[in-house]
Amino acid sequence: MMRLLGKFRALVLAATAATAVTLATGTNSWAGGTERHQEWSWQGAAPAAGKLTIHGVNGSIEATPASGRQIEIVADKHAKKHDPAEVEIKVVQDSDGITVCAVYPNGGSPCSDRRWNLGRNNSDVQVDFTIRVPAGLEFSANTVNGGITAHALSGRVTAHTVNGTCDIETSQSGEASTVNGGVRAVLGRMKADDRLKFETVNGNITLLMPEGVGARLSGGTVNGSIHTDYPITVEGKWGPKSFDGTIGSGGARVSANTVNGSIQVRRSQ
């Protein structure tokens, strides 16, 4: 399970994004520990190819569908001790799509580097991202301290955090992982060659898949139970703490693993 931590050093590729960025500073004072806010916003056309990737460090990520082909992003930077302005939001674009990241002081590498080392410098600045994602666009959300929510999307969704829950809903396929928190995923159409992983250490995993789905399902828990709504053709070992079997005619490989938590595979309504 320690391999989960390696996922959060994500690949960040770059070029300059031609978009409009707005910055608005809140008026709250730091006196007496009052929280100060600074809002950043961005709009741009969905890329013809590639995906939209968000890299945060300290803060939540929430995604919902856009009404058209424009990506809309708002970042609420807020802190009690430090200046929210010390955290920069970088937007880069290349053949992989559009990448947006929160860069903290002394990050050691800009957003355009292939390393994800965006710094923190003991800053208490949180950056909460709210995103509207155009239909069909692949979406990847990554943070360290914060939950990830992506609801009613229609492209592939991946979500990775360390301290926080992952709650994703898509009409396509997806993946999600955390260390401290639960994982919930509502999935739709999956390709036969998909390899989908859902992982946590401390938390439950709930997967909801449509009626008539075909998949190879495997995984396990150390301290928890396993339940599925689907009839399973056992391929390897089944229960009480691990499972390996086929739903329907098989297809995509779906794995779910936790240490301290239960696993449920349910039919979506």
mmCIF file of C-alpha atoms in Angstrom:
data_model
loop_
_atom_site.group_PDB
_atom_site.id
_atom_site.type_symbol
_atom_site.label_atom_id
_atom_site.label_comp_id
_atom_site.label_asym_id
_atom_site.label_seq_id
_atom_site.Cartn_x
_atom_site.Cartn_y
_atom_site.Cartn_z
ATOM 1 C CA MET A 1 0.000 0.000 0.000
ATOM 2 C CA MET A 2 2.977 2.318 0.424
ATOM 3 C CA ARG A 3 3.103 2.505 -3.362
ATOM 4 C CA LEU A 4 0.176 4.884 -3.102
ATOM 5 C CA LEU A 5 2.480 7.676 -1.985
ATOM 6 C CA GLY A 6 4.418 7.545 -5.210
ATOM 7 C CA LYS A 7 1.332 8.531 -7.184
ATOM 8 C CA PHE A 8 1.318 12.000 -5.701
ATOM 9 C CA ARG A 9 4.569 12.959 -7.384
ATOM 10 C CA ALA A 10 2.662 13.327 -10.616
ATOM 11 C CA LEU A 11 4.116 14.219 -13.979
ATOM 12 C CA VAL A 12 3.551 17.901 -14.750
ATOM 13 C CA LEU A 13 4.359 18.937 -18.352
ATOM 14 C CA ALA A 14 4.173 22.496 -19.608
ATOM 15 C CA ALA A 15 3.980 25.277 -22.174
ATOM 16 C CA THR A 16 2.309 28.647 -21.940
ATOM 17 C CA ALA A 17 -1.495 28.700 -21.851
ATOM 18 C CA ALA A 18 -3.164 31.554 -23.753
ATOM 19 C CA THR A 19 -5.976 32.422 -21.375
ATOM 20 C CA ALA A 20 -7.329 35.185 -19.189
ATOM 21 C CA VAL A 21 -6.516 35.196 -15.475
ATOM 22 C CA THR A 22 -8.221 37.374 -12.898
ATOM 23 C CA LEU A 23 -7.073 38.065 -9.352
ATOM 24 C CA ALA A 24 -9.197 39.581 -6.615
ATOM 25 C CA THR A 25 -7.952 40.146 -3.075
ATOM 26 C CA GLY A 26 -10.220 39.869 -0.050
ATOM 27 C CA THR A 27 -10.413 42.601 2.547
ATOM 28 C CA ASN A 28 -10.170 40.498 5.708
ATOM 29 C CA SER A 29 -7.391 41.469 8.105
ATOM 30 C CA TRP A 30 -4.877 39.107 9.721
ATOM 31 C CA ALA A 31 -5.518 40.774 13.096
ATOM 32 C CA GLY A 32 -6.464 38.221 15.714
ATOM 33 C CA GLY A 33 -5.952 35.368 13.286
ATOM 34 C CA THR A 34 -8.762 36.439 10.967
ATOM 35 C CA GLU A 35 -8.661 34.505 7.732
ATOM 36 C CA ARG A 36 -7.684 36.362 4.574
ATOM 37 C CA HIS A 37 -8.937 35.272 1.152
ATOM 38 C CA GLN A 38 -7.699 35.870 -2.359
ATOM 39 C CA GLU A 39 -9.611 34.598 -5.376
ATOM 40 C CA TRP A 40 -8.048 33.499 -8.644
ATOM 41 C CA SER A 41 -10.085 32.570 -11.693
ATOM 42 C CA TRP A 42 -9.419 31.250 -15.181
ATOM 43 C CA GLN A 43 -11.398 30.365 -18.289
ATOM 44 C CA GLY A 44 -10.266 28.626 -21.413
ATOM 45 C CA ALA A 45 -11.461 26.401 -24.213
ATOM 46 C CA ALA A 46 -11.340 22.661 -23.675
ATOM 47 C CA PRO A 47 -8.368 21.127 -25.510
ATOM 48 C CA ALA A 48 -9.096 19.169 -28.665
ATOM 49 C CA ALA A 49 -6.991 16.341 -27.235
ATOM 50 C CA GLY A 50 -5.590 15.486 -23.840
ATOM 51 C CA LYS A 51 -7.036 16.149 -20.413
ATOM 52 C CA LEU A 52 -7.488 18.722 -17.677
ATOM 53 C CA THR A 53 -5.183 18.148 -14.701
ATOM 54 C CA ILE A 54 -5.313 19.929 -11.336
ATOM 55 C CA HIS A 55 -2.397 19.726 -8.884
ATOM 56 C CA GLY A 56 -3.023 21.114 -5.411
ATOM 57 C CA VAL A 57 -1.098 20.654 -2.182
ATOM 58 C CA ASN A 58 -3.204 21.930 0.696
ATOM 59 C CA GLY A 59 -6.899 22.253 -0.085
ATOM 60 C CA SER A 60 -9.906 20.611 -1.691
ATOM 61 C CA ILE A 61 -10.859 20.044 -5.331
ATOM 62 C CA GLU A 62 -14.475 20.067 -6.509
ATOM 63 C CA ALA A 63 -15.537 19.458 -10.108
ATOM 64 C CA THR A 64 -18.951 19.632 -11.783
ATOM 65 C CA PRO A 65 -20.071 19.732 -15.438
ATOM 66 C CA ALA A 66 -19.672 22.888 -17.525
ATOM 67 C CA SER A 67 -22.592 24.129 -19.607
ATOM 68 C CA GLY A 68 -20.487 24.462 -22.760
ATOM 69 C CA ARG A 69 -16.959 23.883 -24.072
ATOM 70 C CA GLN A 70 -15.292 26.416 -21.761
ATOM 71 C CA ILE A 71 -13.310 25.219 -18.747
ATOM 72 C CA GLU A 72 -14.003 27.418 -15.723
ATOM 73 C CA ILE A 73 -11.735 27.345 -12.661
ATOM 74 C CA VAL A 74 -11.928 29.326 -9.423
ATOM 75 C CA ALA A 75 -9.259 28.970 -6.734
ATOM 76 C CA ASP A 76 -9.970 30.316 -3.251
ATOM 77 C CA LYS A 77 -6.605 30.947 -1.594
ATOM 78 C CA HIS A 78 -7.000 31.537 2.137
ATOM 79 C CA ALA A 79 -4.856 31.601 5.272
ATOM 80 C CA LYS A 80 -4.657 33.008 8.796
ATOM 81 C CA LYS A 81 -0.880 33.362 9.198
ATOM 82 C CA HIS A 82 0.569 33.743 5.731
ATOM 83 C CA ASP A 83 -0.212 35.879 2.722
ATOM 84 C CA PRO A 84 -2.413 33.992 0.233
ATOM 85 C CA ALA A 85 -0.593 35.843 -2.553
ATOM 86 C CA GLU A 86 2.576 33.843 -1.831
ATOM 87 C CA VAL A 87 0.976 30.851 -3.560
ATOM 88 C CA GLU A 88 0.963 31.158 -7.347
ATOM 89 C CA ILE A 89 -1.475 29.375 -9.616
ATOM 90 C CA LYS A 90 0.235 28.235 -12.800
ATOM 91 C CA VAL A 91 -1.506 27.204 -16.010
ATOM 92 C CA VAL A 92 0.377 25.324 -18.705
ATOM 93 C CA GLN A 93 -0.701 23.700 -21.937
ATOM 94 C CA ASP A 94 0.867 21.102 -24.201
ATOM 95 C CA SER A 95 -0.033 17.993 -26.164
ATOM 96 C CA ASP A 96 -1.260 16.307 -22.966
ATOM 97 C CA GLY A 97 -3.867 19.029 -22.425
ATOM 98 C CA ILE A 98 -4.091 21.700 -19.722
ATOM 99 C CA THR A 99 -2.397 21.524 -16.316
ATOM 100 C CA VAL A 100 -3.174 23.867 -13.423
ATOM 101 C CA CYS A 101 -1.114 23.773 -10.241
ATOM 102 C CA ALA A 102 -0.701 25.614 -6.950
ATOM 103 C CA VAL A 103 2.967 26.540 -6.474
ATOM 104 C CA TYR A 104 4.052 27.319 -2.907
ATOM 105 C CA PRO A 105 7.174 29.296 -1.894
ATOM 106 C CA ASN A 106 10.492 27.474 -2.310
ATOM 107 C CA GLY A 107 8.815 24.832 -4.374
ATOM 108 C CA GLY A 108 12.101 23.967 -6.032
ATOM 109 C CA SER A 109 10.591 23.485 -9.480
ATOM 110 C CA PRO A 110 8.017 25.378 -11.513
ATOM 111 C CA CYS A 111 4.784 23.892 -12.791
ATOM 112 C CA SER A 112 6.442 23.296 -16.135
ATOM 113 C CA ASP A 113 8.934 20.785 -14.727
ATOM 114 C CA ARG A 114 8.442 17.064 -15.158
ATOM 115 C CA ARG A 115 8.763 16.703 -11.387
ATOM 116 C CA TRP A 116 5.912 17.540 -9.060
ATOM 117 C CA ASN A 117 7.703 19.394 -6.291
ATOM 118 C CA LEU A 118 5.488 22.377 -5.680
ATOM 119 C CA GLY A 119 6.727 23.160 -2.191
ATOM 120 C CA ARG A 120 4.917 24.095 1.001
ATOM 121 C CA ASN A 121 7.468 25.978 3.135
ATOM 122 C CA ASN A 122 5.264 25.465 6.244
ATOM 123 C CA SER A 123 2.725 27.813 4.710
ATOM 124 C CA ASP A 124 -0.822 27.644 6.070
ATOM 125 C CA VAL A 125 -2.286 28.810 2.766
ATOM 126 C CA GLN A 126 -5.039 26.549 1.506
ATOM 127 C CA VAL A 127 -6.119 26.555 -2.107
ATOM 128 C CA ASP A 128 -9.618 25.219 -2.740
ATOM 129 C CA PHE A 129 -10.293 24.601 -6.433
ATOM 130 C CA THR A 130 -13.765 24.680 -7.990
ATOM 131 C CA ILE A 131 -13.839 23.502 -11.601
ATOM 132 C CA ARG A 132 -16.457 23.211 -14.320
ATOM 133 C CA VAL A 133 -15.452 20.481 -16.746
ATOM 134 C CA PRO A 134 -16.809 20.326 -20.331
ATOM 135 C CA ALA A 135 -18.583 17.159 -21.437
ATOM 136 C CA GLY A 136 -16.329 14.281 -22.419
ATOM 137 C CA LEU A 137 -13.084 15.881 -21.202
ATOM 138 C CA GLU A 138 -10.803 13.628 -19.168
ATOM 139 C CA PHE A 139 -10.215 15.054 -15.684
ATOM 140 C CA SER A 140 -7.390 14.360 -13.222
ATOM 141 C CA ALA A 141 -7.439 15.808 -9.679
ATOM 142 C CA ASN A 142 -4.450 15.584 -7.335
ATOM 143 C CA THR A 143 -3.854 17.052 -3.886
ATOM 144 C CA VAL A 144 -2.220 16.086 -0.593
ATOM 145 C CA ASN A 145 -4.298 17.539 2.233
ATOM 146 C CA GLY A 146 -7.883 17.804 1.079
ATOM 147 C CA GLY A 147 -10.842 15.935 -0.299
ATOM 148 C CA ILE A 148 -11.712 15.490 -3.965
ATOM 149 C CA THR A 149 -15.254 15.560 -5.335
ATOM 150 C CA ALA A 150 -16.080 15.115 -9.022
ATOM 151 C CA HIS A 151 -19.778 14.656 -9.749
ATOM 152 C CA ALA A 152 -21.839 14.046 -12.900
ATOM 153 C CA LEU A 153 -18.856 14.135 -15.277
ATOM 154 C CA SER A 154 -18.822 12.395 -18.647
ATOM 155 C CA GLY A 155 -15.115 11.791 -19.229
ATOM 156 C CA ARG A 156 -12.597 9.547 -17.528
ATOM 157 C CA VAL A 157 -11.847 10.720 -13.961
ATOM 158 C CA THR A 158 -8.809 10.075 -11.764
ATOM 159 C CA ALA A 159 -8.488 11.365 -8.200
ATOM 160 C CA HIS A 160 -5.498 11.075 -5.859
ATOM 161 C CA THR A 161 -5.031 12.558 -2.393
ATOM 162 C CA VAL A 162 -3.292 11.583 0.858
ATOM 163 C CA ASN A 163 -5.450 13.054 3.614
ATOM 164 C CA GLY A 164 -9.044 13.288 2.443
ATOM 165 C CA THR A 165 -11.876 11.437 0.767
ATOM 166 C CA CYS A 166 -12.299 10.756 -2.947
ATOM 167 C CA ASP A 167 -15.856 10.878 -4.299
ATOM 168 C CA ILE A 168 -16.156 10.575 -8.079
ATOM 169 C CA GLU A 169 -19.089 10.099 -10.460
ATOM 170 C CA THR A 170 -18.709 9.653 -14.207
ATOM 171 C CA SER A 171 -20.493 8.004 -17.099
ATOM 172 C CA GLN A 172 -17.093 6.636 -18.161
ATOM 173 C CA SER A 173 -14.292 4.926 -16.211
ATOM 174 C CA GLY A 174 -12.122 6.238 -13.387
ATOM 175 C CA GLU A 175 -9.625 5.595 -10.613
ATOM 176 C CA ALA A 176 -9.171 6.955 -7.099
ATOM 177 C CA SER A 177 -6.751 6.592 -4.210
ATOM 178 C CA THR A 178 -6.088 8.100 -0.811
ATOM 179 C CA VAL A 179 -4.319 7.096 2.394
ATOM 180 C CA ASN A 180 -6.526 8.559 5.115
ATOM 181 C CA GLY A 181 -10.091 8.671 3.868
ATOM 182 C CA GLY A 182 -12.777 6.764 2.060
ATOM 183 C CA VAL A 183 -13.223 6.165 -1.663
ATOM 184 C CA ARG A 184 -16.574 6.266 -3.458
ATOM 185 C CA ALA A 185 -16.830 5.857 -7.216
ATOM 186 C CA VAL A 186 -19.856 5.758 -9.514
ATOM 187 C CA LEU A 187 -18.704 4.307 -12.826
ATOM 188 C CA GLY A 188 -20.290 3.961 -16.244
ATOM 189 C CA ARG A 189 -18.939 2.590 -19.495
ATOM 190 C CA MET A 190 -15.620 0.790 -19.124
ATOM 191 C CA LYS A 191 -13.342 -0.447 -21.893
ATOM 192 C CA ALA A 192 -12.320 -4.089 -21.936
ATOM 193 C CA ASP A 193 -8.649 -3.144 -21.605
ATOM 194 C CA ASP A 194 -9.174 -0.690 -18.704
ATOM 195 C CA ARG A 195 -7.129 -1.304 -15.552
ATOM 196 C CA LEU A 196 -8.880 0.586 -12.754
ATOM 197 C CA LYS A 197 -7.534 0.827 -9.206
ATOM 198 C CA PHE A 198 -9.296 2.069 -6.074
ATOM 199 C CA GLU A 199 -7.113 2.187 -2.972
ATOM 200 C CA THR A 200 -6.957 3.532 0.548
ATOM 201 C CA VAL A 201 -5.299 2.589 3.823
ATOM 202 C CA ASN A 202 -7.717 3.978 6.390
ATOM 203 C CA GLY A 203 -11.202 4.063 4.922
ATOM 204 C CA ASN A 204 -14.003 2.226 3.166
ATOM 205 C CA ILE A 205 -14.305 1.698 -0.586
ATOM 206 C CA THR A 206 -17.687 1.801 -2.327
ATOM 207 C CA LEU A 207 -17.945 1.124 -6.056
ATOM 208 C CA LEU A 208 -21.228 1.576 -7.929
ATOM 209 C CA MET A 209 -21.456 0.092 -11.413
ATOM 210 C CA PRO A 210 -24.340 -0.149 -13.896
ATOM 211 C CA GLU A 211 -26.594 -3.136 -14.432
ATOM 212 C CA GLY A 212 -25.189 -5.520 -17.008
ATOM 213 C CA VAL A 213 -21.573 -4.496 -16.466
ATOM 214 C CA GLY A 214 -18.795 -6.947 -17.269
ATOM 215 C CA ALA A 215 -15.538 -6.799 -15.297
ATOM 216 C CA ARG A 216 -12.804 -8.797 -13.590
ATOM 217 C CA LEU A 217 -12.982 -7.786 -9.933
ATOM 218 C CA SER A 218 -10.234 -8.303 -7.363
ATOM 219 C CA GLY A 219 -8.879 -6.854 -4.133
ATOM 220 C CA GLY A 220 -8.963 -7.219 -0.396
ATOM 221 C CA THR A 221 -8.991 -5.747 3.085
ATOM 222 C CA VAL A 222 -7.191 -6.497 6.347
ATOM 223 C CA ASN A 223 -9.695 -5.127 8.847
ATOM 224 C CA GLY A 224 -13.130 -5.006 7.266
ATOM 225 C CA SER A 225 -15.761 -6.875 5.285
ATOM 226 C CA ILE A 226 -16.455 -7.463 1.579
ATOM 227 C CA HIS A 227 -19.862 -7.265 -0.112
ATOM 228 C CA THR A 228 -21.051 -7.302 -3.717
ATOM 229 C CA ASP A 229 -24.534 -6.981 -5.212
ATOM 230 C CA TYR A 230 -23.425 -8.881 -8.312
ATOM 231 C CA PRO A 231 -23.227 -12.635 -8.827
ATOM 232 C CA ILE A 232 -19.559 -13.499 -9.147
ATOM 233 C CA THR A 233 -17.799 -16.281 -11.002
ATOM 234 C CA VAL A 234 -14.839 -17.027 -8.749
ATOM 235 C CA GLU A 235 -11.546 -17.027 -10.660
ATOM 236 C CA GLY A 236 -9.087 -17.179 -7.805
ATOM 237 C CA LYS A 237 -9.598 -16.721 -4.074
ATOM 238 C CA TRP A 238 -12.799 -15.410 -2.539
ATOM 239 C CA GLY A 239 -13.337 -14.252 1.066
ATOM 240 C CA PRO A 240 -13.475 -13.433 3.733
ATOM 241 C CA LYS A 241 -10.711 -10.824 3.272
ATOM 242 C CA SER A 242 -9.821 -11.065 -0.398
ATOM 243 C CA PHE A 243 -11.590 -11.689 -3.688
ATOM 244 C CA ASP A 244 -10.938 -12.436 -7.343
ATOM 245 C CA GLY A 245 -13.784 -13.103 -9.734
ATOM 246 C CA THR A 246 -15.686 -12.124 -12.857
ATOM 247 C CA ILE A 247 -18.879 -10.107 -13.142
ATOM 248 C CA GLY A 248 -20.899 -10.980 -16.232
ATOM 249 C CA SER A 249 -18.738 -11.707 -19.258
ATOM 250 C CA GLY A 250 -15.679 -10.010 -17.769
ATOM 251 C CA GLY A 251 -13.767 -7.164 -19.344
ATOM 252 C CA ALA A 252 -12.144 -4.268 -17.511
ATOM 253 C CA ARG A 253 -9.961 -5.205 -14.552
ATOM 254 C CA VAL A 254 -11.150 -3.427 -11.414
ATOM 255 C CA SER A 255 -9.232 -3.717 -8.145
ATOM 256 C CA ALA A 256 -10.201 -2.387 -4.715
ATOM 257 C CA ASN A 257 -7.819 -2.549 -1.761
ATOM 258 C CA THR A 258 -7.900 -1.139 1.757
ATOM 259 C CA VAL A 259 -6.296 -1.967 5.091
ATOM 260 C CA ASN A 260 -8.700 -0.575 7.672
ATOM 261 C CA GLY A 261 -12.095 -0.521 6.020
ATOM 262 C CA SER A 262 -14.775 -2.442 4.177
ATOM 263 C CA ILE A 263 -15.334 -2.879 0.441
ATOM 264 C CA GLN A 264 -18.739 -2.742 -1.235
ATOM 265 C CA VAL A 265 -19.500 -3.240 -4.921
ATOM 266 C CA ARG A 266 -23.064 -2.163 -5.642
ATOM 267 C CA ARG A 267 -25.415 -1.659 -8.552
ATOM 268 C CA SER A 268 -25.878 1.995 -9.395
ATOM 269 C CA GLN A 269 -29.455 3.268 -9.461
#
